[in-house]
mmCIF file of C-alpha atoms and ligand atoms in Angstrom:
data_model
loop_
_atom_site.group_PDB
_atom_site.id
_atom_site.type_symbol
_atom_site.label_atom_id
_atom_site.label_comp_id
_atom_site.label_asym_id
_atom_site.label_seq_id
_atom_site.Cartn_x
_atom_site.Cartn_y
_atom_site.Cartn_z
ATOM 1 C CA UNK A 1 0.000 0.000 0.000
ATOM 2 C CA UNK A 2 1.320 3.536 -0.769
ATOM 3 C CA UNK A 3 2.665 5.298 1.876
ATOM 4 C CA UNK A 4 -0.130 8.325 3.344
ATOM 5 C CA UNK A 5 1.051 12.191 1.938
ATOM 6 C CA UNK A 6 2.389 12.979 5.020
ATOM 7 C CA UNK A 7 4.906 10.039 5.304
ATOM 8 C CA UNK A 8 5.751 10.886 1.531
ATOM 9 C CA UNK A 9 6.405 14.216 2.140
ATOM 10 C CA UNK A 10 8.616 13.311 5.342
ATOM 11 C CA UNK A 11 10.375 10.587 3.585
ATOM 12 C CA UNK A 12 11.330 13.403 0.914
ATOM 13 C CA UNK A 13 11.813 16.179 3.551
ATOM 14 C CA UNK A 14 14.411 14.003 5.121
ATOM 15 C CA UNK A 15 17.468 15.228 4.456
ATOM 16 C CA UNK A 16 20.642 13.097 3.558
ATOM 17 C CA UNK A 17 23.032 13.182 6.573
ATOM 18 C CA UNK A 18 26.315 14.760 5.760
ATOM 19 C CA UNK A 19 29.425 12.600 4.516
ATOM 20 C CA UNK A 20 31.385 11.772 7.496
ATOM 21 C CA UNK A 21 34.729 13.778 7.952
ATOM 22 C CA UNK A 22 37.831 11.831 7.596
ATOM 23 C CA UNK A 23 39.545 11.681 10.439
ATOM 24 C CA UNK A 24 42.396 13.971 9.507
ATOM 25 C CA UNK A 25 40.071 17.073 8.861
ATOM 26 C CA UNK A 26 38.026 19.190 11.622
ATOM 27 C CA UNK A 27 35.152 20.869 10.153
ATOM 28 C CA UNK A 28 35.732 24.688 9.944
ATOM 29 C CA UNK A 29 33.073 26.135 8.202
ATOM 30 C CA UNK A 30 29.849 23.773 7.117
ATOM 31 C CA UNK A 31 28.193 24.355 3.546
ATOM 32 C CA UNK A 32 24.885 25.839 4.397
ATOM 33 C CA UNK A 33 27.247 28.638 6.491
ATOM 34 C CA UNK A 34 29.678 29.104 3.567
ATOM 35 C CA UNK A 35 26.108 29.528 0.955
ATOM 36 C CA UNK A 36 24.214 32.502 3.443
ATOM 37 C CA UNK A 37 27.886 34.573 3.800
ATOM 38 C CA UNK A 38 28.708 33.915 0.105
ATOM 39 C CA UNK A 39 24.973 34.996 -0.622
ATOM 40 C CA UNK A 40 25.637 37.850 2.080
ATOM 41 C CA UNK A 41 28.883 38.931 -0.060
ATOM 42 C CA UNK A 42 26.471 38.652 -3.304
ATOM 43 C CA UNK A 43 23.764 41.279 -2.355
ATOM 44 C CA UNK A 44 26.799 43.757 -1.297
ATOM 45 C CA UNK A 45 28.766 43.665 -4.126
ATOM 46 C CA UNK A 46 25.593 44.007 -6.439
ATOM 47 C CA UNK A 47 24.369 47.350 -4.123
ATOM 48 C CA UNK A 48 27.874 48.572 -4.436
ATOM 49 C CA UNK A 49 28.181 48.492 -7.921
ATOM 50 C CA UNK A 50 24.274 49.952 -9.073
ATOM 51 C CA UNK A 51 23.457 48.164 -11.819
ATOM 52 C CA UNK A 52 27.114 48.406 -13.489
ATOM 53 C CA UNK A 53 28.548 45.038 -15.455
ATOM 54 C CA UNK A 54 31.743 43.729 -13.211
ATOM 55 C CA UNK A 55 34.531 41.446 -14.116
ATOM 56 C CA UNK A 56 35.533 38.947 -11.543
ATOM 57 C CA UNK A 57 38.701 37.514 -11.603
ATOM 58 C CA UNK A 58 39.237 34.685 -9.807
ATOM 59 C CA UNK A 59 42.434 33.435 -8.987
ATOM 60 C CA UNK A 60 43.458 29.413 -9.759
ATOM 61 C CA UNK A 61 42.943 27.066 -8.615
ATOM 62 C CA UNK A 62 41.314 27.650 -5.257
ATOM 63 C CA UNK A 63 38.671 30.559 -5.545
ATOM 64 C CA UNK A 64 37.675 28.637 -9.055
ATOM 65 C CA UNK A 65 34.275 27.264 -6.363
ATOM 66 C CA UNK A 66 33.975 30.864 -4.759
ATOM 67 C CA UNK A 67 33.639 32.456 -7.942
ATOM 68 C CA UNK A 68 31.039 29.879 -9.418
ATOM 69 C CA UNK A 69 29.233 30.488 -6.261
ATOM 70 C CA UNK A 70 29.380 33.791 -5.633
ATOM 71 C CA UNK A 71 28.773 35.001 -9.437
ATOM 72 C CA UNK A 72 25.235 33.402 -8.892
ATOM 73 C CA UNK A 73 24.550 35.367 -6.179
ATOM 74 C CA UNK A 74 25.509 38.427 -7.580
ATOM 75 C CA UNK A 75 22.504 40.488 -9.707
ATOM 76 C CA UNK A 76 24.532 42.230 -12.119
ATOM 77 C CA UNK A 77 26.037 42.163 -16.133
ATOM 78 C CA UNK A 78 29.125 39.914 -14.551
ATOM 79 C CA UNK A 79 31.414 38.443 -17.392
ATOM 80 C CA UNK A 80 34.527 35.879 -15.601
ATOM 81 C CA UNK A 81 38.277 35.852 -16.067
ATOM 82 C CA UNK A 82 41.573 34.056 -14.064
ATOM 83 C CA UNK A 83 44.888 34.723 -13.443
ATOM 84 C CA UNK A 84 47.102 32.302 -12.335
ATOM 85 C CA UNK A 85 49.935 32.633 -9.729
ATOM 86 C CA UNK A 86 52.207 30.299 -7.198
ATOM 87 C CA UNK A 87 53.789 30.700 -4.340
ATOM 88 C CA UNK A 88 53.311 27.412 -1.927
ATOM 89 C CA UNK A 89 56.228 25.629 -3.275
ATOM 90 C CA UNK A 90 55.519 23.111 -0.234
ATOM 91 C CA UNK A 91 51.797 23.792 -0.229
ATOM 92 C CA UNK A 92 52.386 24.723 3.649
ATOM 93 C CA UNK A 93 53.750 27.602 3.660
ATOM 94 C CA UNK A 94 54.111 30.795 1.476
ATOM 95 C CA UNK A 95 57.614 30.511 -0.544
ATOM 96 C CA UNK A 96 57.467 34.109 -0.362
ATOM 97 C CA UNK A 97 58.093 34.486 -3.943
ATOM 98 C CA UNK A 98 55.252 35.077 -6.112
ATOM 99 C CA UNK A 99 55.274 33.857 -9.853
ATOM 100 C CA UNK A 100 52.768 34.561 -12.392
ATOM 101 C CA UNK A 101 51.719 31.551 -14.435
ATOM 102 C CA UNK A 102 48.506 32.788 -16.307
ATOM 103 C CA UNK A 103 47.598 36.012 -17.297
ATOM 104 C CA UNK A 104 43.975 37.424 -17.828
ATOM 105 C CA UNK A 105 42.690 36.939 -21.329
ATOM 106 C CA UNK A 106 41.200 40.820 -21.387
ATOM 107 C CA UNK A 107 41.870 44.349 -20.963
ATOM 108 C CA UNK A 108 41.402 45.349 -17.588
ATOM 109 C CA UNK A 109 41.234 48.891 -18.619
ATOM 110 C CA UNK A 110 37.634 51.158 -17.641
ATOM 111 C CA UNK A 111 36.362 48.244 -16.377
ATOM 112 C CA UNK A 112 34.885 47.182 -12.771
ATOM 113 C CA UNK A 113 37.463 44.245 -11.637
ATOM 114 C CA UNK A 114 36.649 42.253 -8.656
ATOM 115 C CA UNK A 115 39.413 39.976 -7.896
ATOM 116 C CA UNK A 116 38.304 36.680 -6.004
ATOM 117 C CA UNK A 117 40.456 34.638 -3.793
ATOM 118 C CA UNK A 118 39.750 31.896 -1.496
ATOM 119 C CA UNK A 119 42.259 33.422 1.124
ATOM 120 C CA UNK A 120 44.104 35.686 2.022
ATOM 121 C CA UNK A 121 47.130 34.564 4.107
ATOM 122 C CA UNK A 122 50.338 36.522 4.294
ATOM 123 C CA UNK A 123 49.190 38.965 1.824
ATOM 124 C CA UNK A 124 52.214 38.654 -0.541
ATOM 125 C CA UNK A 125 49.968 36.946 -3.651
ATOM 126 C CA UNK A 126 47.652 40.046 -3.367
ATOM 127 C CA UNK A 127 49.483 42.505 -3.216
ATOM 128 C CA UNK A 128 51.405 41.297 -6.223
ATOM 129 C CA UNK A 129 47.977 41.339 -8.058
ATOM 130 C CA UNK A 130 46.620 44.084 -7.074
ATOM 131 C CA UNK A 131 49.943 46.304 -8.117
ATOM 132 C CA UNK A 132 49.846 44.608 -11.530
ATOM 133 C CA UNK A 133 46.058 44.654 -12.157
ATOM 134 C CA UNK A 134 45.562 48.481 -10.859
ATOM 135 C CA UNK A 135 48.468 48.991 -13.353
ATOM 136 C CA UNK A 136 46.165 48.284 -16.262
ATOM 137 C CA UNK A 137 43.337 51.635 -15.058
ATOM 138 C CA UNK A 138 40.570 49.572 -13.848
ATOM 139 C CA UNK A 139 37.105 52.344 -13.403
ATOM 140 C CA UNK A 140 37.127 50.566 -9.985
ATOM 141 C CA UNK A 141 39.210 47.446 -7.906
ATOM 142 C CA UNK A 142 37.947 45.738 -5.431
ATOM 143 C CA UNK A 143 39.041 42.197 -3.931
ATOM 144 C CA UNK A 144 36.886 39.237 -2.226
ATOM 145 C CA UNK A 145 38.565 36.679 -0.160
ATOM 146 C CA UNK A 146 36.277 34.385 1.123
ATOM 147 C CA UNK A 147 38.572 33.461 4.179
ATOM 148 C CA UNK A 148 41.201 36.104 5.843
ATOM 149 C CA UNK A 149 44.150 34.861 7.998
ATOM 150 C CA UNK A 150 44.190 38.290 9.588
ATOM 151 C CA UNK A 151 46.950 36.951 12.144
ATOM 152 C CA UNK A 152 49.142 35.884 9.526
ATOM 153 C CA UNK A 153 50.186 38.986 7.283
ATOM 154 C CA UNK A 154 53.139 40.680 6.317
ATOM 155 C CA UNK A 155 51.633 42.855 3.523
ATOM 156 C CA UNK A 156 49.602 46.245 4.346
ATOM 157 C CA UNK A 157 46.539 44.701 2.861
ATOM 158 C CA UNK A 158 42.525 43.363 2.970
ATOM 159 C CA UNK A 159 39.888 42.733 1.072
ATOM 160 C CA UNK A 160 37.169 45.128 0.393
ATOM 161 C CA UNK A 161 34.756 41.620 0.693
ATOM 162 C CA UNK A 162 35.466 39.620 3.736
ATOM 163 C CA UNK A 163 33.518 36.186 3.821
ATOM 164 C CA UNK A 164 35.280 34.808 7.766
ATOM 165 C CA UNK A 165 38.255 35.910 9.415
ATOM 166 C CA UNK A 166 40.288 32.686 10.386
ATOM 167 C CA UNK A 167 42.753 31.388 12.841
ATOM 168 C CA UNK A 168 45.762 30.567 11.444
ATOM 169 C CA UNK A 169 45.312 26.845 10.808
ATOM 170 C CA UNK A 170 46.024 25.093 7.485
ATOM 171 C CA UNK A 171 42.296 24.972 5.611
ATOM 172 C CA UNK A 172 40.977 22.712 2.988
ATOM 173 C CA UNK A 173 37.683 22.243 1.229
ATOM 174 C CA UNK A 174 35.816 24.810 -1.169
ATOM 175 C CA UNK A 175 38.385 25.027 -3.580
ATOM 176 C CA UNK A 176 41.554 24.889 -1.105
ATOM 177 C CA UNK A 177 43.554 21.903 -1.107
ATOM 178 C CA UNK A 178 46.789 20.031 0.416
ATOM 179 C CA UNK A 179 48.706 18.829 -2.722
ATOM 180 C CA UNK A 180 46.076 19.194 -4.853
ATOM 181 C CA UNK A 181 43.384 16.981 -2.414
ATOM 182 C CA UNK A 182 40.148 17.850 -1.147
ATOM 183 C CA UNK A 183 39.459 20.857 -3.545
ATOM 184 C CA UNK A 184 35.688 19.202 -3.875
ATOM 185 C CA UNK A 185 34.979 19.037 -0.206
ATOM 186 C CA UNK A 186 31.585 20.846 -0.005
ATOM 187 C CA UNK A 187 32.408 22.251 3.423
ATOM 188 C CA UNK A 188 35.676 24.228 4.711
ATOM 189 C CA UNK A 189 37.822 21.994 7.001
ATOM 190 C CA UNK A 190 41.254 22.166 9.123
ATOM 191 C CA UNK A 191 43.750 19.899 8.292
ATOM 192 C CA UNK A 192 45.037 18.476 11.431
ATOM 193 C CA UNK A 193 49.403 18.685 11.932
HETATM 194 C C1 PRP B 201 46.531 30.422 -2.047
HETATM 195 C C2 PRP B 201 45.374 31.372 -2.269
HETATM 196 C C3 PRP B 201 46.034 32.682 -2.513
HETATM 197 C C4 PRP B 201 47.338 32.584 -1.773
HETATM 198 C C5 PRP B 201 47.246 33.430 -0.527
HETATM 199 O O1 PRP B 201 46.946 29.943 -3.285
HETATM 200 O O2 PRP B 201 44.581 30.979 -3.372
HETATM 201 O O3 PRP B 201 46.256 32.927 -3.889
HETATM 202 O O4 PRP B 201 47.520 31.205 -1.430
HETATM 203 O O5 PRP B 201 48.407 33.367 0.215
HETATM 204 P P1 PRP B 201 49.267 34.642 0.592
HETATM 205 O O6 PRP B 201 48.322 35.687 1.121
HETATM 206 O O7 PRP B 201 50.199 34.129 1.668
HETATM 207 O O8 PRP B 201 50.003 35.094 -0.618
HETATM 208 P P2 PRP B 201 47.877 28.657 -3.480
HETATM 209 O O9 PRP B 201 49.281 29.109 -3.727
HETATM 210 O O10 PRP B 201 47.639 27.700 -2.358
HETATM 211 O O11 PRP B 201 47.375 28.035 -4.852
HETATM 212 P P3 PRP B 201 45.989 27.319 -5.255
HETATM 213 O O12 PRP B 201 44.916 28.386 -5.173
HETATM 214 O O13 PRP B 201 46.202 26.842 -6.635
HETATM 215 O O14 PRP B 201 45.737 26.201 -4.281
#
């Protein structure tokens, strides 16, 4: 016999339990907290900017997720670029040295560039961008960083769009990884020493 409307409805209500952590990761940030800031981040940037078309550029490979998320939350003419840059040569720590490996494929020049990063740790990767990209007469620049190690910097620098401020504790998840692993974790984690 087919279950009554009500149990249907409950049955499809019910929502699928999260995947369990593995046991080297602490949950940081969860997904439905990371979708109402990113939304949060959305509305602002789209009242900021009244109605004018942006450019985000997001930088490889970790804000690729933040981008794609936060893109859809913004209600504006937004076109998408990325620039590509390293400077984890051990994927702990910064190297110090910043080295561009992709360019943008566009003129930066009169137009409204928001540049979108994951994090923003020591500062040194953003401050090389923003020196080269401001270079190029942008109408405006302004930066998103979804996470900010605020503890941890030894450039002058923020972001204009803050998602969290973070300890300073080695984060995966959403795009960030640990030699190239859990980029698709749908929540933000610490990786445990
Ligand atoms: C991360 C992040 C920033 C940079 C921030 O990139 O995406 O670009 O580090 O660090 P900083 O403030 O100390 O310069 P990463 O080099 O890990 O590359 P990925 O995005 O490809 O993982």
């Amino acid at each position: 016999m087919a279950a009554p409307c009500s149990a249907r409805r409950a049955l499809r209500q019910r929502r699928k339990p999260d995947l369990s952590i593995a046991p080297e990761l602490r949950l940081l940030f969860t997904r439905q907290q990371i979708s109402r800031r990113v939304a949060e981040l959305g509305r602002q940037i789209t009242a900021d900017f009244a109605g004018e078309p942006v450019i985000l550029v997001g930088v490889l490979k970790g804000a690729a997720i933040f981008l794609g998320d936060l893109a859809r939350e913004i209600e504006l003419d937004a076109t998408f670029d990325f620039i590509s840059v390293t400077s984890y040569a051990d994927r702990r720590k910064s190297s110090g040295e910043v080295k561009l490996l992709k360019d943008v494929d566009q003129s930066m020049e009169d137009r409204n560039v928001i540049l979108v990063e994951d994090i923003l740790d020591t500062g040194l990767t953003l401050a090389y961008l923003k020196k080269m990209l401001v270079a190029r007469r942008p109408r405006r620049f302004k930066v998103a960083a979804l996470l900010d190690k605020i503890s941890c910097r030894q450039q002058p620098i923020q972001a204009d769009y803050t998602g969290f401020e973070i300890p300073n504790e080695f984060v995966v998840g959403y795009g960030m990884d640990y030699a190239e692993r859990y980029r698709n974790l749908p929540d933000i984690c610490v990786l445990k020493q």
